[in-house]
mmCIF file of C-alpha atoms and ligand atoms in Angstrom:
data_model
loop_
_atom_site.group_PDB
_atom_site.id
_atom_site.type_symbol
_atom_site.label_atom_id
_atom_site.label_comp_id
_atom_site.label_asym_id
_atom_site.label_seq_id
_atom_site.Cartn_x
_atom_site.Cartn_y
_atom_site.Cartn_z
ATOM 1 C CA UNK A 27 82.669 81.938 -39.158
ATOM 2 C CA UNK A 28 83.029 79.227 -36.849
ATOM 3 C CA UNK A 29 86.382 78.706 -34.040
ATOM 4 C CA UNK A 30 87.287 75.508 -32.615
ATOM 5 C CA UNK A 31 89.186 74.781 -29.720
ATOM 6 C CA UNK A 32 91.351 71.810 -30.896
ATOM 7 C CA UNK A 33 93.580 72.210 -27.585
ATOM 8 C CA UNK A 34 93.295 73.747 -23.973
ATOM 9 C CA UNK A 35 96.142 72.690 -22.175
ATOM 10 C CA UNK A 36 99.746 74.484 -21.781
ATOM 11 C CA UNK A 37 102.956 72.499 -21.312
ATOM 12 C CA UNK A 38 101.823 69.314 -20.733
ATOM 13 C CA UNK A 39 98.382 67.513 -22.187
ATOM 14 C CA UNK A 40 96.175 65.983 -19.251
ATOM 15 C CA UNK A 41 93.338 63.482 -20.081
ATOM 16 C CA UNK A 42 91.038 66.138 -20.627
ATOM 17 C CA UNK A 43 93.085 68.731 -22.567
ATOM 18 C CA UNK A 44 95.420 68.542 -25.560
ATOM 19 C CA UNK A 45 98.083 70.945 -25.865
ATOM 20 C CA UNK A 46 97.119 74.557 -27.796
ATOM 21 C CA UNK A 47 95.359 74.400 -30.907
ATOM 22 C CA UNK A 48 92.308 76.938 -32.705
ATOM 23 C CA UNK A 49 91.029 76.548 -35.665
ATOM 24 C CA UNK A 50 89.423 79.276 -37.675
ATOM 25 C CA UNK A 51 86.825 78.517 -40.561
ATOM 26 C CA UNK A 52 85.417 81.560 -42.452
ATOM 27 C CA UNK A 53 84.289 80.861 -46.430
ATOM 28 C CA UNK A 54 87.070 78.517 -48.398
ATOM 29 C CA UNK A 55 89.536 79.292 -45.660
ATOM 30 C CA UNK A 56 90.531 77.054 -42.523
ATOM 31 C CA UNK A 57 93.401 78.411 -40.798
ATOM 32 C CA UNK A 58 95.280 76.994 -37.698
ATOM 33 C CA UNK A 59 96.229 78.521 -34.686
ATOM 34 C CA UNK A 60 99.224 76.853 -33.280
ATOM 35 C CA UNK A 61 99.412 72.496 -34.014
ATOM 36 C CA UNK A 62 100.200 71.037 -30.621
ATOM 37 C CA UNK A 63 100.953 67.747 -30.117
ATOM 38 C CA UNK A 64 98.116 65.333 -31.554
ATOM 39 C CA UNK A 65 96.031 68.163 -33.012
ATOM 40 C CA UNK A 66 95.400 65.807 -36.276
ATOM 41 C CA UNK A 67 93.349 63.256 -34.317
ATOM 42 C CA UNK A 68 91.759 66.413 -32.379
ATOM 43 C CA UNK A 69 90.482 67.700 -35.892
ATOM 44 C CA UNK A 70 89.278 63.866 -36.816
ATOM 45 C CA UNK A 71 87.316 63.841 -33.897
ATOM 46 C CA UNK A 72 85.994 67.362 -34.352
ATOM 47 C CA UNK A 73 84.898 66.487 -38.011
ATOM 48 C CA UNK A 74 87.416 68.731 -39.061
ATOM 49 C CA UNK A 75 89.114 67.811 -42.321
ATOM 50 C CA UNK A 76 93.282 68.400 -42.507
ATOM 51 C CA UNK A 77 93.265 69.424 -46.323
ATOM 52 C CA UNK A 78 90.860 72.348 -45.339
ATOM 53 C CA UNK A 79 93.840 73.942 -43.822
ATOM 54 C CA UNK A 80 94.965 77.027 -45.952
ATOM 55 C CA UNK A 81 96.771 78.775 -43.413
ATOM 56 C CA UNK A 82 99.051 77.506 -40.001
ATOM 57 C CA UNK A 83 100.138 80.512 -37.530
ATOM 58 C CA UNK A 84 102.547 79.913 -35.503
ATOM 59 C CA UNK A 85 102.765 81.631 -31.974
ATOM 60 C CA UNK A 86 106.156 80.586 -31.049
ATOM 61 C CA UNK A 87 108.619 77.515 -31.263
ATOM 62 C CA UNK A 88 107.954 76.266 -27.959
ATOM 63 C CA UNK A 89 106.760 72.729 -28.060
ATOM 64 C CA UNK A 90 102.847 72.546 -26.719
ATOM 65 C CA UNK A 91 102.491 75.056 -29.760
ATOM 66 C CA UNK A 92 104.073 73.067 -32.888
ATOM 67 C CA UNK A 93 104.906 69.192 -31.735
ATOM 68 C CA UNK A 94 102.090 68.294 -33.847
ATOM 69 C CA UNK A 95 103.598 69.828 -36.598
ATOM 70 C CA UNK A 96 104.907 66.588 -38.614
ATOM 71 C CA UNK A 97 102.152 64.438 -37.937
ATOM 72 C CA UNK A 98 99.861 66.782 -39.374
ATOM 73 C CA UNK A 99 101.560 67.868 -42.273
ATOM 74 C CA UNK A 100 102.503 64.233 -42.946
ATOM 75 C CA UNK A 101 98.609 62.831 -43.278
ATOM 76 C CA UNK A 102 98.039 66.463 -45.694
ATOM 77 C CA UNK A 103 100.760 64.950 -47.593
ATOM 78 C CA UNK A 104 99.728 61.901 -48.018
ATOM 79 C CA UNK A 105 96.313 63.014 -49.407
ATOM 80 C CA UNK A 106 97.807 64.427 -52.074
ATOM 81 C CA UNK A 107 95.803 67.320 -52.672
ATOM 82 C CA UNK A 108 98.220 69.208 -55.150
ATOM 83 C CA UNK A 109 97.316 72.067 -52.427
ATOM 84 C CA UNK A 110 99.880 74.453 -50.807
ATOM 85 C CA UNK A 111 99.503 75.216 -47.162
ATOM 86 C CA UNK A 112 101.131 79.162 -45.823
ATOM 87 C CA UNK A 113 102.932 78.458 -42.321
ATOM 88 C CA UNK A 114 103.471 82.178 -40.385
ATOM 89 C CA UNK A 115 105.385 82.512 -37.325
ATOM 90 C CA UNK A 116 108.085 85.049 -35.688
ATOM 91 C CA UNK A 117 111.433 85.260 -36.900
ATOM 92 C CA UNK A 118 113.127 81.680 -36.842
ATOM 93 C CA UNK A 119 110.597 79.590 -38.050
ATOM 94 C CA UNK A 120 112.413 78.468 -41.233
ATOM 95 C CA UNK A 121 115.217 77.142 -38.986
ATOM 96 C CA UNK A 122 112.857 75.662 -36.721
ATOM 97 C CA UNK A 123 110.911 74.170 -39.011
ATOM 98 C CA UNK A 124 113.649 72.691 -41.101
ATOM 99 C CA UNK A 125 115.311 71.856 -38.102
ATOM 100 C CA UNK A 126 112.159 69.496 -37.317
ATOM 101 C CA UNK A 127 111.796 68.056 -40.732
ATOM 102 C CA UNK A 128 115.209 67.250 -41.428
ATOM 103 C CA UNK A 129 114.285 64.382 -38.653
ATOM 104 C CA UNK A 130 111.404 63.013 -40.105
ATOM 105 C CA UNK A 131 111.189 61.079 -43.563
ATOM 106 C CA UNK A 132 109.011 63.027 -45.225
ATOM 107 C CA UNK A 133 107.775 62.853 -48.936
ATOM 108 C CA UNK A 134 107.350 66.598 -49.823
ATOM 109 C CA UNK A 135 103.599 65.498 -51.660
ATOM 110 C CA UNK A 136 102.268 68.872 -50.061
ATOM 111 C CA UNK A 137 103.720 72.714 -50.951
ATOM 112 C CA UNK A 138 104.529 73.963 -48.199
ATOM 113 C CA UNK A 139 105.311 77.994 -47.695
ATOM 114 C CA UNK A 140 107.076 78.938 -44.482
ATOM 115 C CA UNK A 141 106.817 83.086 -43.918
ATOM 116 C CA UNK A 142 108.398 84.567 -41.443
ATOM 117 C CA UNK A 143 106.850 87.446 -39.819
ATOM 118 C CA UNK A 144 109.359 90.161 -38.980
ATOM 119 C CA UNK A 145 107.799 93.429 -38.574
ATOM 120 C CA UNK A 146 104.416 94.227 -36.801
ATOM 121 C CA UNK A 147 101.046 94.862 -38.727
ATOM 122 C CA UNK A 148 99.172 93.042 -41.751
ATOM 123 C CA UNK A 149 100.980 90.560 -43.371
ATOM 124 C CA UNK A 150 98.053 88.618 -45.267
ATOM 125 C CA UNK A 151 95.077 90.355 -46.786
ATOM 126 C CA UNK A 152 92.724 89.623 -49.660
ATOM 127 C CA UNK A 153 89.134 91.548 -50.386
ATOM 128 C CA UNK A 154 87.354 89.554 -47.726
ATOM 129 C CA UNK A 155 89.823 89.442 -44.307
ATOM 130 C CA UNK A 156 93.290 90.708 -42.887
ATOM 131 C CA UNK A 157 95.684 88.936 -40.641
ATOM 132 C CA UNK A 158 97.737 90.768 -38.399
ATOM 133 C CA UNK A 159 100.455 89.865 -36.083
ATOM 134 C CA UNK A 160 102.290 91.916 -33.004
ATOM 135 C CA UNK A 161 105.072 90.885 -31.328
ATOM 136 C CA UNK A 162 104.778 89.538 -27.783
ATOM 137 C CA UNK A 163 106.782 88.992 -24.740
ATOM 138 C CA UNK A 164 107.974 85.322 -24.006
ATOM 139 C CA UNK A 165 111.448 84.080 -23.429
ATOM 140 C CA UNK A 166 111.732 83.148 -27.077
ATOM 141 C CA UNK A 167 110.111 85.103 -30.235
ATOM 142 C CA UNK A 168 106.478 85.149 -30.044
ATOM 143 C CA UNK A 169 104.014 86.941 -31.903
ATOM 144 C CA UNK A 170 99.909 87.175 -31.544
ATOM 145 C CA UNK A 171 97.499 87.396 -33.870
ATOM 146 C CA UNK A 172 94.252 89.163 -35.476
ATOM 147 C CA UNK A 173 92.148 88.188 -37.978
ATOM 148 C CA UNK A 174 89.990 91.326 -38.846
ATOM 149 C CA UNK A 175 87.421 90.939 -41.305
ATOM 150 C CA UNK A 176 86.615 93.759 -43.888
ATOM 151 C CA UNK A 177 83.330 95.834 -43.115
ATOM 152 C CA UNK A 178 81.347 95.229 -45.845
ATOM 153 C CA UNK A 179 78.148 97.036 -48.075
ATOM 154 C CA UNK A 180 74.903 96.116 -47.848
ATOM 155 C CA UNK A 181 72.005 97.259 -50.289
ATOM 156 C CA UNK A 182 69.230 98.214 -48.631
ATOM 157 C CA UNK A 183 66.314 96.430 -50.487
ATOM 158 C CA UNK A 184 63.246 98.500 -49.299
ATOM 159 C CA UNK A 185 65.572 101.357 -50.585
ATOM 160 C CA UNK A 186 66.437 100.233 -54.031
ATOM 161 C CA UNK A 187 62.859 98.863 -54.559
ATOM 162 C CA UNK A 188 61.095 102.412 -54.009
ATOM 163 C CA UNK A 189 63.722 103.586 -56.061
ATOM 164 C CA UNK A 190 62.751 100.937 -58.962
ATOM 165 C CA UNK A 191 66.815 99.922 -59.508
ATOM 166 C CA UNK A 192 66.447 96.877 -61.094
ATOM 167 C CA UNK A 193 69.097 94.128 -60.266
ATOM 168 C CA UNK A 194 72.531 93.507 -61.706
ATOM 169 C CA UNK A 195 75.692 96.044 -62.845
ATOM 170 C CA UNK A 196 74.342 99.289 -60.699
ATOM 171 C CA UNK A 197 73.584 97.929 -57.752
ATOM 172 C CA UNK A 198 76.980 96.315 -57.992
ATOM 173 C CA UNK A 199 78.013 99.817 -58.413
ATOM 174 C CA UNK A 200 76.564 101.469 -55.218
ATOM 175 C CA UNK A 201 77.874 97.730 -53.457
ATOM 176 C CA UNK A 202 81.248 99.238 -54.177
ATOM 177 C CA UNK A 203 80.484 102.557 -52.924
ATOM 178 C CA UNK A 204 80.168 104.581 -55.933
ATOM 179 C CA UNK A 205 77.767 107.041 -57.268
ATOM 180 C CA UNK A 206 75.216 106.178 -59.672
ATOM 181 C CA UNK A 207 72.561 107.803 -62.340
ATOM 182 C CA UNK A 208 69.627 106.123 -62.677
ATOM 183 C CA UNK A 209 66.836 107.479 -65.119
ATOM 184 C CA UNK A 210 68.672 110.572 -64.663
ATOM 185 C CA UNK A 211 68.941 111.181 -61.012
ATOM 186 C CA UNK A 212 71.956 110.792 -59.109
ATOM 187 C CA UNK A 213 71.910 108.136 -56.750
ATOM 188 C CA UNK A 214 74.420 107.540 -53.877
ATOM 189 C CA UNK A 215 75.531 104.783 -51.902
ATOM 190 C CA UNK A 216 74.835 106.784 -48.773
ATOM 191 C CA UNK A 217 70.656 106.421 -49.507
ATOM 192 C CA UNK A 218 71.042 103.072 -50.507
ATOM 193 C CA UNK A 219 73.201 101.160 -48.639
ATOM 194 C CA UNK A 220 74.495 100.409 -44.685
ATOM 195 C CA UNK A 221 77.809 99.189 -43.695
ATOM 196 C CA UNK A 222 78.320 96.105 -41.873
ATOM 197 C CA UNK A 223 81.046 96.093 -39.478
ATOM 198 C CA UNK A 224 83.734 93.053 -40.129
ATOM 199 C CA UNK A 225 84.516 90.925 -37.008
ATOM 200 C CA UNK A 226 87.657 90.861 -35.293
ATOM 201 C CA UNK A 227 89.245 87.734 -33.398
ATOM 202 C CA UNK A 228 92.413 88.227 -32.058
ATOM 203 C CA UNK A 229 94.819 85.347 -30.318
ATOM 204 C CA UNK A 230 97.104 85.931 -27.273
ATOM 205 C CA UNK A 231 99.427 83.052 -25.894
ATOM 206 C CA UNK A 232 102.161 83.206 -24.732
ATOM 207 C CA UNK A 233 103.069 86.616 -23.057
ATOM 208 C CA UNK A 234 103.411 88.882 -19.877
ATOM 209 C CA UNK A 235 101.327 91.381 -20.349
ATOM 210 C CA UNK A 236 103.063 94.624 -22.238
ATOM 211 C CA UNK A 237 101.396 97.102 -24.489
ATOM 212 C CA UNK A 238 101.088 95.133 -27.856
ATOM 213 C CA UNK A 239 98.369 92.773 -26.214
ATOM 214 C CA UNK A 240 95.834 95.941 -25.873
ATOM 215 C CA UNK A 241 96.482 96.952 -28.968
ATOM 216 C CA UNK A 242 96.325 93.881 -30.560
ATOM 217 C CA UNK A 243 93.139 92.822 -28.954
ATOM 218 C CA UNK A 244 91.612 96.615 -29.401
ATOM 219 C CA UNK A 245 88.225 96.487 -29.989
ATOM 220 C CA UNK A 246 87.580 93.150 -31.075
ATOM 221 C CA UNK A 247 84.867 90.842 -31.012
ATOM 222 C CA UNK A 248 86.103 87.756 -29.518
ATOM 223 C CA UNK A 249 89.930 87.673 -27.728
ATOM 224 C CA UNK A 250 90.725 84.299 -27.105
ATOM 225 C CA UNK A 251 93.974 84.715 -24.496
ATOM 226 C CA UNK A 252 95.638 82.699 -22.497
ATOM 227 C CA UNK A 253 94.913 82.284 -19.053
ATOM 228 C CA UNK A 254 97.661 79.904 -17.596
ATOM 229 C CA UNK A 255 97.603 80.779 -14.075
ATOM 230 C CA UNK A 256 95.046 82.079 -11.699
ATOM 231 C CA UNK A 257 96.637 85.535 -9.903
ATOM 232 C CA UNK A 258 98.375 83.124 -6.773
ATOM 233 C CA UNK A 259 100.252 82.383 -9.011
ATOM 234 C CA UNK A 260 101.282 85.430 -10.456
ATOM 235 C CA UNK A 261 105.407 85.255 -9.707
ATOM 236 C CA UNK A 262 104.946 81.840 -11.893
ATOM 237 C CA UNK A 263 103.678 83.179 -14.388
ATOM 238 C CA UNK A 264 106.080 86.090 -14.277
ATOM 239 C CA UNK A 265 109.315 83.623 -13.859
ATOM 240 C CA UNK A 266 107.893 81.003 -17.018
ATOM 241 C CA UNK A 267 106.337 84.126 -19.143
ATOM 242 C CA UNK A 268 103.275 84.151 -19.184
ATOM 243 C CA UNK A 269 99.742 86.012 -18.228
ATOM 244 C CA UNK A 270 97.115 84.784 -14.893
ATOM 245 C CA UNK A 271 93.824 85.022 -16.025
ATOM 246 C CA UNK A 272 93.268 88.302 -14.300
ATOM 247 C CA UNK A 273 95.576 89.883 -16.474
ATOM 248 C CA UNK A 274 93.877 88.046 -19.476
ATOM 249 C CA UNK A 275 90.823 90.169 -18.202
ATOM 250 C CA UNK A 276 92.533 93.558 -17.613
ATOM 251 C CA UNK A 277 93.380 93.286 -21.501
ATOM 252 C CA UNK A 278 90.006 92.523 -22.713
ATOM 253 C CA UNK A 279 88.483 95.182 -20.350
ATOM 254 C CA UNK A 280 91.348 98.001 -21.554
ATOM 255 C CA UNK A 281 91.127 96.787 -25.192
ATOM 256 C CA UNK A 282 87.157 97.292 -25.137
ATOM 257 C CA UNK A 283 86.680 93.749 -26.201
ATOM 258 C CA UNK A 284 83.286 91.950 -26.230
ATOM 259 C CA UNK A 285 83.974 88.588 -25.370
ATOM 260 C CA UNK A 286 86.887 86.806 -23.433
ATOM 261 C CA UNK A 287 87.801 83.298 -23.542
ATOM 262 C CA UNK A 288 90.766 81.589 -21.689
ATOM 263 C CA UNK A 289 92.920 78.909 -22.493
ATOM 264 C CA UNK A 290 95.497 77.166 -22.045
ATOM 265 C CA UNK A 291 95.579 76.357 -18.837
ATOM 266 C CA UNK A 292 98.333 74.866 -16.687
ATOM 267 C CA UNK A 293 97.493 70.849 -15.221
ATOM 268 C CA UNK A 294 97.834 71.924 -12.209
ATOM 269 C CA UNK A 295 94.109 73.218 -12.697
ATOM 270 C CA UNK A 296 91.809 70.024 -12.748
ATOM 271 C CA UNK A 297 88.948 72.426 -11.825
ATOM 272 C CA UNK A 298 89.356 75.853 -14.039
ATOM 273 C CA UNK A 299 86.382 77.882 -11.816
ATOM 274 C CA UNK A 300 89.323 79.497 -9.650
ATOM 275 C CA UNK A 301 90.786 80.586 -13.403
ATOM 276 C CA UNK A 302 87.096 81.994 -14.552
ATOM 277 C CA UNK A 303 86.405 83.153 -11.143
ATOM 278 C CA UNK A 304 89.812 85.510 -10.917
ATOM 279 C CA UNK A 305 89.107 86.532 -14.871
ATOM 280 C CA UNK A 306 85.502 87.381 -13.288
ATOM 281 C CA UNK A 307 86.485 89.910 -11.139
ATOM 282 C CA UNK A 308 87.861 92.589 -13.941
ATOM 283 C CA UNK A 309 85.481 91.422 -17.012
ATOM 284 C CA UNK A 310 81.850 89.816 -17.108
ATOM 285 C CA UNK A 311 81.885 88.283 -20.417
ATOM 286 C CA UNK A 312 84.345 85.404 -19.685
ATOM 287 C CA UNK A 313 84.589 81.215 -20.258
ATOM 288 C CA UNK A 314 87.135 79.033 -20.118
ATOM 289 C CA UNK A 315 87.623 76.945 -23.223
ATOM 290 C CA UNK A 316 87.610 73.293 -23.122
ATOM 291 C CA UNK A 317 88.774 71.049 -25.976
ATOM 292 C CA UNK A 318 85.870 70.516 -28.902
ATOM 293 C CA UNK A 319 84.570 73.735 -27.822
ATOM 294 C CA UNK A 320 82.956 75.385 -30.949
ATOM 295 C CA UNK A 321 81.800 79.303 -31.123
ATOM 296 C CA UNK A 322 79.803 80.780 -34.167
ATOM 297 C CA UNK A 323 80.521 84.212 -34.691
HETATM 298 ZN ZN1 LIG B 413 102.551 77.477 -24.276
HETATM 299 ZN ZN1 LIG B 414 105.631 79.303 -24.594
#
């Protein structure tokens, strides 16, 4: 699994940071985190391609999260992949985005499925990951995100070697947790294999802090929050909605998270060590992101 930071910035893009943007690789699936303004050329210079895009989720409406929108889906078009591409976001996002395209002269070359997600919980799963989505709290619908990988079997070699359990169908069996006989003997999947715990990586931007971000973010492996404001500015980020880095912090600590990383930040910040620094003081493992930024998990 590998996350890119395609975008940093909040409101408005500065030289170093484009507006917010994450994308998520793991097996055939690419899926974007919010498409702010210019993300296409952000992916082009990231050697990221556009048609591995399966999946666009939408935070909220708010511009630094979707202006990039059109541009994007216009060069997926125009490849002409014969693939479709699933758009998520909170209630409104069929208006929005038809609202949006209704400007632009578009040739509809690409299938394009908008969901709207109106209740809290999973709302995408197959056998290998689940998305979920909680509502946040911004002046307009928002929602965050986790995608939660499935904990998966293992065989234990060493195990099924001793045991002489040759490969193919019955190992398959005890892979899917089920009993088997072998040369007579029961054999469970207990003895002969371990579970492997699936990863979690959950997204927070934009909110105040309320309840929905710790559980959200509970437990997982990597929270990648926002972290707009450093806490001198806390009545700002009260009065425009959003979270100082501190509070990004407090969540990860409270949520039992193992790693924290911030983004977008406000230009007033040409230097982000007061951000890190205020995170610093309520959880160790922090960064800031920066755009091309690239984390293996
Ligand atoms: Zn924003
Ligand atoms: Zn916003």
């Amino acid at each position: 699994m590998q996350i890119t930071f395609l975008g940093t910035a909040s409101m408005k893009p500065t030289k170093e940071r484009n507006p917010s943007a994450v994308f998520l690789k793991y097996k055939t699936e690419g899926i974007l985190f919010d498409c702010g303004e210019g993300t296409q050329r952000q992916m082009q210079i990231m050697g990221i391609s556009i048609p591995s895009i399966t999946k666009i989720c939408i935070s909220h409406w708010h511009g630094d999260h979707i202006l990039g929108l059109p541009g994007l889906l216009q060069t997926f078009a125009a490849e002409e992949t014969g693939k479709t591409v699933n758009i998520y976001g909170p209630k409104g996002t069929k208006k929005h985005f038809d609202a949006i395209f209704r400007g632009v002269m578009f040739e509809e070359k690409l299938k394009i499925n908008i969901n709207e997600i109106t209740k809290p919980g999973v709302f995408f799963e197959n056998k290998d990951f689940k998305i979920t989505a909680m509502p946040l709290k911004h002046p307009v619908p928002c929602i965050g995100y986790s995608f939660v990988e499935k904990d998966k079997r293992r065989i234990k070699v060493s195990v099924v070697k001793k045991l002489k359990i040759p490969e193919g169908p019955l190992l398959g069996e005890l892979q899917k947790g089920k009993n088997i006989t072998f040369k007579g003997k029961k054999i469970t999947p207990e003895e002969t294999t371990r579970i492997v715990k699936g990863r979690k990586i959950t997204i927070i931007t934009d909110t105040m802090l309320c309840a929905n971000c710790y559980e959200l973010a509970e437990n997982a492996d990597l929270l990648i929050c926002e972290g707009t404001f450093a806490s001198n500015l806390k009545d700002k980020a009260e009065k425009y909605g959003h979270l100082t880095a501190l509070e990004a912090a407090q969540t990860a600590s409270k949520a039992n998270v193992k790693k924290l990383i911030l983004t977008h930040f406000s230009a007033r910040y040409k230097d982000i060590t007061e951000i890190e620094e205020d995170a610093r003081t309520a959880f160790d493992n922090v960064i800031c992101a920066y755009d091309g930024l690239k984390i293996n998990l």
